[in-house]
N, CA, C and O atoms as a DFTB+ gen file, in Angstrom:
268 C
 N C O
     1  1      -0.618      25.542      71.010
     2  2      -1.042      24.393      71.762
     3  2       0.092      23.382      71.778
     4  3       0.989      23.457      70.938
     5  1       0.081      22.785      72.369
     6  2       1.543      21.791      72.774
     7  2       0.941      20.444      73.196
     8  3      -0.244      20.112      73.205
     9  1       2.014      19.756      73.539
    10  2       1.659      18.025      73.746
    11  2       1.579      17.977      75.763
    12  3       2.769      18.131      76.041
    13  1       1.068      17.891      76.674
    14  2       1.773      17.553      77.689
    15  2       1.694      16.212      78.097
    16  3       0.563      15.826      78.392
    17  1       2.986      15.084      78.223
    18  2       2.510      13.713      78.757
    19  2       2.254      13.622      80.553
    20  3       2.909      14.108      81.474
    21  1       1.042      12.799      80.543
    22  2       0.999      12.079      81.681
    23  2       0.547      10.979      81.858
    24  3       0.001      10.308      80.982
    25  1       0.752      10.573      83.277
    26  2       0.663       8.947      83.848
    27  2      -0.397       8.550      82.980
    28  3      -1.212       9.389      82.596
    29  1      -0.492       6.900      82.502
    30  2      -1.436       6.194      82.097
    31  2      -2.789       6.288      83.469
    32  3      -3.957       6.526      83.164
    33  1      -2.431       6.101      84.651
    34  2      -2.643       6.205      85.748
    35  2      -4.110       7.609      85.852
    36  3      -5.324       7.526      86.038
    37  1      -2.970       9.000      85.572
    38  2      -3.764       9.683      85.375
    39  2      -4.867      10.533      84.581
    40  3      -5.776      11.333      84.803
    41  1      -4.098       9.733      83.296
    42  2      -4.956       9.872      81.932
    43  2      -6.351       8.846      81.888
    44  3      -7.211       8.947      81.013
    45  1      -6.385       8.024      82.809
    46  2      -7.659       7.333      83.449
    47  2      -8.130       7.760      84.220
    48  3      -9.265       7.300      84.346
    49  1      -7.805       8.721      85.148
    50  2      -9.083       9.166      86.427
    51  2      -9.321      10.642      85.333
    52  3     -10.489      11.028      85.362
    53  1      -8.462      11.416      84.478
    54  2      -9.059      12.090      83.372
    55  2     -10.605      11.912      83.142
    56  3     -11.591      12.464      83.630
    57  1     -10.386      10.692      81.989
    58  2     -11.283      10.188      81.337
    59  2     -12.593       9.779      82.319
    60  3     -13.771       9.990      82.029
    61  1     -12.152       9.215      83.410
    62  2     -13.987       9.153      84.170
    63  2     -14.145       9.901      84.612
    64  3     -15.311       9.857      85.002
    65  1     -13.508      11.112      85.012
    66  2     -13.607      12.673      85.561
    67  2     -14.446      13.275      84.373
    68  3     -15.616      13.519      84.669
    69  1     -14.171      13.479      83.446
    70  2     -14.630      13.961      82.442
    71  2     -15.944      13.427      81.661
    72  3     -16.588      14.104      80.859
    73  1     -16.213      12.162      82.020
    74  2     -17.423      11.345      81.639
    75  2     -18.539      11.664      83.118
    76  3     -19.624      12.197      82.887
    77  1     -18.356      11.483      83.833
    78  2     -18.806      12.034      85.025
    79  2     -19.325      13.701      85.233
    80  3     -20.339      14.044      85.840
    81  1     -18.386      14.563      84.590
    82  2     -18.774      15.836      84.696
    83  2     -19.002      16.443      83.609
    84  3     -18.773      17.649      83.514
    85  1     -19.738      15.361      82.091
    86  2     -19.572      15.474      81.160
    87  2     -18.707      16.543      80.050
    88  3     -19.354      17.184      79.220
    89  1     -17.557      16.631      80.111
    90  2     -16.684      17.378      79.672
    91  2     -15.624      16.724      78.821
    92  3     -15.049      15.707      79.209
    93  1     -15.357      17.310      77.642
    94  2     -14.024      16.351      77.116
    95  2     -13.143      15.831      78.092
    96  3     -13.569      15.901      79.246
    97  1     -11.809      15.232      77.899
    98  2     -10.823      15.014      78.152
    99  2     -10.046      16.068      78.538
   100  3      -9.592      16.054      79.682
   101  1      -9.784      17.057      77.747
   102  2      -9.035      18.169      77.496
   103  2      -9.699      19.582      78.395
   104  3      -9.026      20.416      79.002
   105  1     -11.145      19.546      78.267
   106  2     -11.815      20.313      79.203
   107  2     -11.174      20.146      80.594
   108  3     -10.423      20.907      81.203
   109  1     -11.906      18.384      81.087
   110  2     -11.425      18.444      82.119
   111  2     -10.006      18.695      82.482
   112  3      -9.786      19.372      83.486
   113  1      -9.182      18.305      81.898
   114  2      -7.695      18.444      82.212
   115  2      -7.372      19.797      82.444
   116  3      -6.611      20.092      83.365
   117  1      -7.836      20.593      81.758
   118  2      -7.709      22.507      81.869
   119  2      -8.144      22.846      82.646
   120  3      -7.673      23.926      83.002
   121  1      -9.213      22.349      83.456
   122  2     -10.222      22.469      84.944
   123  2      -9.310      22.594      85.518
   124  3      -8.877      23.671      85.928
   125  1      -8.506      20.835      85.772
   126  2      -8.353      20.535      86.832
   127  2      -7.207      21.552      87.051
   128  3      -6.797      21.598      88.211
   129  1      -6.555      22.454      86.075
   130  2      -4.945      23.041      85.774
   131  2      -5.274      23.959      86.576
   132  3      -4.675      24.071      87.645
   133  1      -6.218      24.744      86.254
   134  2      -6.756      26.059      86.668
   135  2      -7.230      26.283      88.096
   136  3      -7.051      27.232      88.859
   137  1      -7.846      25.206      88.228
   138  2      -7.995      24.702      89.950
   139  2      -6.863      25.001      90.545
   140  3      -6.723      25.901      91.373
   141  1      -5.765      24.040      90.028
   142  2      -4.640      23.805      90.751
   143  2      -4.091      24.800      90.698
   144  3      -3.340      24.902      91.668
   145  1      -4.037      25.986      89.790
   146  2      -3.285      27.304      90.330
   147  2      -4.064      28.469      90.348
   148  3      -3.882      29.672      90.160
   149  1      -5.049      27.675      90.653
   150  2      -5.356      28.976      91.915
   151  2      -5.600      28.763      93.409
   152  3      -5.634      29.531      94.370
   153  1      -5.756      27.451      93.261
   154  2      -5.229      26.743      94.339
   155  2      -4.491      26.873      94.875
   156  3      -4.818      27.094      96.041
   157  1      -3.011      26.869      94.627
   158  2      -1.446      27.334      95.152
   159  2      -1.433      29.066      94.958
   160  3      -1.004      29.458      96.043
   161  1      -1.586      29.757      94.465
   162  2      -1.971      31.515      94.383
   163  2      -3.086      31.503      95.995
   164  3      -2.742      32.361      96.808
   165  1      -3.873      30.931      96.270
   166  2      -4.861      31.447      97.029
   167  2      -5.250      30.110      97.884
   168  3      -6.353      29.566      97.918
   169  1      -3.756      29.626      98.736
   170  2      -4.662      28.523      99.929
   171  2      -5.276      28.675     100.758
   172  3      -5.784      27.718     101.343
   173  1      -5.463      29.898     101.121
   174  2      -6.757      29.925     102.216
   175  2      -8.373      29.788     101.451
   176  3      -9.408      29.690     102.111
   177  1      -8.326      29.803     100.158
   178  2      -9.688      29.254      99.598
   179  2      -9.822      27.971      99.750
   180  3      -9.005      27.111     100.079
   181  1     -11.321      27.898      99.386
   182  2     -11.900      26.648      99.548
   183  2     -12.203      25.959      98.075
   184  3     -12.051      26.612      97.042
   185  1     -12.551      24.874      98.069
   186  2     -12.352      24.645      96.563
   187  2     -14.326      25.374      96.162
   188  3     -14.680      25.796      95.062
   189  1     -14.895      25.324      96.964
   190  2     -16.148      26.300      96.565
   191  2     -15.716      27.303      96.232
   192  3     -15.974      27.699      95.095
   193  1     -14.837      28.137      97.172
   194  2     -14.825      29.425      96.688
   195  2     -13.774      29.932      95.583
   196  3     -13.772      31.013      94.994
   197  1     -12.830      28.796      95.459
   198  2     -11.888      29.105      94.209
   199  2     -12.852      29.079      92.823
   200  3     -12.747      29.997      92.010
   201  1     -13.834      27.925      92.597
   202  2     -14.978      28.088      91.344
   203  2     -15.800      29.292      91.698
   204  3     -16.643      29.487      90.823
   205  1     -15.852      30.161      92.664
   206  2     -16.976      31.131      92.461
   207  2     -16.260      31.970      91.695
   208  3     -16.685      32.347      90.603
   209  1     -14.918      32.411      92.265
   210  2     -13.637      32.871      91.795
   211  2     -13.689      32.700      89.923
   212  3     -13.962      33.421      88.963
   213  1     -13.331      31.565      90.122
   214  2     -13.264      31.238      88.653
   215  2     -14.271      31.888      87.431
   216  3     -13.926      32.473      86.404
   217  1     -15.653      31.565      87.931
   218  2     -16.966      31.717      87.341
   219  2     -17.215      33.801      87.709
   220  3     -17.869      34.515      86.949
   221  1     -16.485      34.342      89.043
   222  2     -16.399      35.856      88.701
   223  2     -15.544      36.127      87.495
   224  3     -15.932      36.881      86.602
   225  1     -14.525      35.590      87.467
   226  2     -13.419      36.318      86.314
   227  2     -13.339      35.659      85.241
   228  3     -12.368      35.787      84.494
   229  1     -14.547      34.682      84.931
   230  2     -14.667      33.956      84.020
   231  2     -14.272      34.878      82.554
   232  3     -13.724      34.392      81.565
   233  1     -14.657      36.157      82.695
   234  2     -14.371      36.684      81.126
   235  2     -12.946      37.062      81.125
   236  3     -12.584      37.437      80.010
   237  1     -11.873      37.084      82.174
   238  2     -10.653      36.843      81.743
   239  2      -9.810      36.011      81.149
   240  3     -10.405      35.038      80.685
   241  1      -8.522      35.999      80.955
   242  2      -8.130      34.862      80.751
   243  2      -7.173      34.773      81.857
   244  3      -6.766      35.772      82.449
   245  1      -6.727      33.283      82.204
   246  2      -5.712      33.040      83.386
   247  2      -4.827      34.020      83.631
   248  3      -4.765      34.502      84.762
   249  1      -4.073      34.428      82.690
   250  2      -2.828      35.646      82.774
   251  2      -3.700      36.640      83.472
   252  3      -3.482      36.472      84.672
   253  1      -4.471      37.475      83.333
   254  2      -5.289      37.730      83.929
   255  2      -5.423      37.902      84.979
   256  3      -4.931      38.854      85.585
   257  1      -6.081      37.082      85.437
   258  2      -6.409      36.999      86.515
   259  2      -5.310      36.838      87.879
   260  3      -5.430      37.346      88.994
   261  1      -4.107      35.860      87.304
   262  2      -3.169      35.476      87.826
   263  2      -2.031      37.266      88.105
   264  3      -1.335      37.619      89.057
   265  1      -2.266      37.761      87.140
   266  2      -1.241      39.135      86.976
   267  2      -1.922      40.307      87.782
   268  3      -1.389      41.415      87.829
């Protein structure tokens, strides 16, 4: 596990992202990671269908899925 820094900026829409979709900090932040690349792997998805995605290969792990 490692440190990654970001914006004060975005370490606040984090935190009400994550209070909102009741999820840690760290949850959400791994969401939003995982979103985002599969997002860029697969732009003709939709962000519905990238979580169905997600929630099919849920018992992988990213490498995974990504490989």
């Amino acid at each position: 596990m490692g440190i990654v820094k970001i914006s004060d900026a975005l370490h606040d829409d984090l935190r009400l992202a994550s209070l909102t979709m009741t999820r840690s900090i760290n949850a959400q932040a791994e969401h939003w990671i995982k979103v985002g690349m599969l997002a860029e792997l697969n732009p003709e998805l939709t962000y519905p269908q990238l979580i169905k995605k997600m929630m099919k290969d849920n018992a992988l792990t990213l490498k995974e899925i990504v490989g």
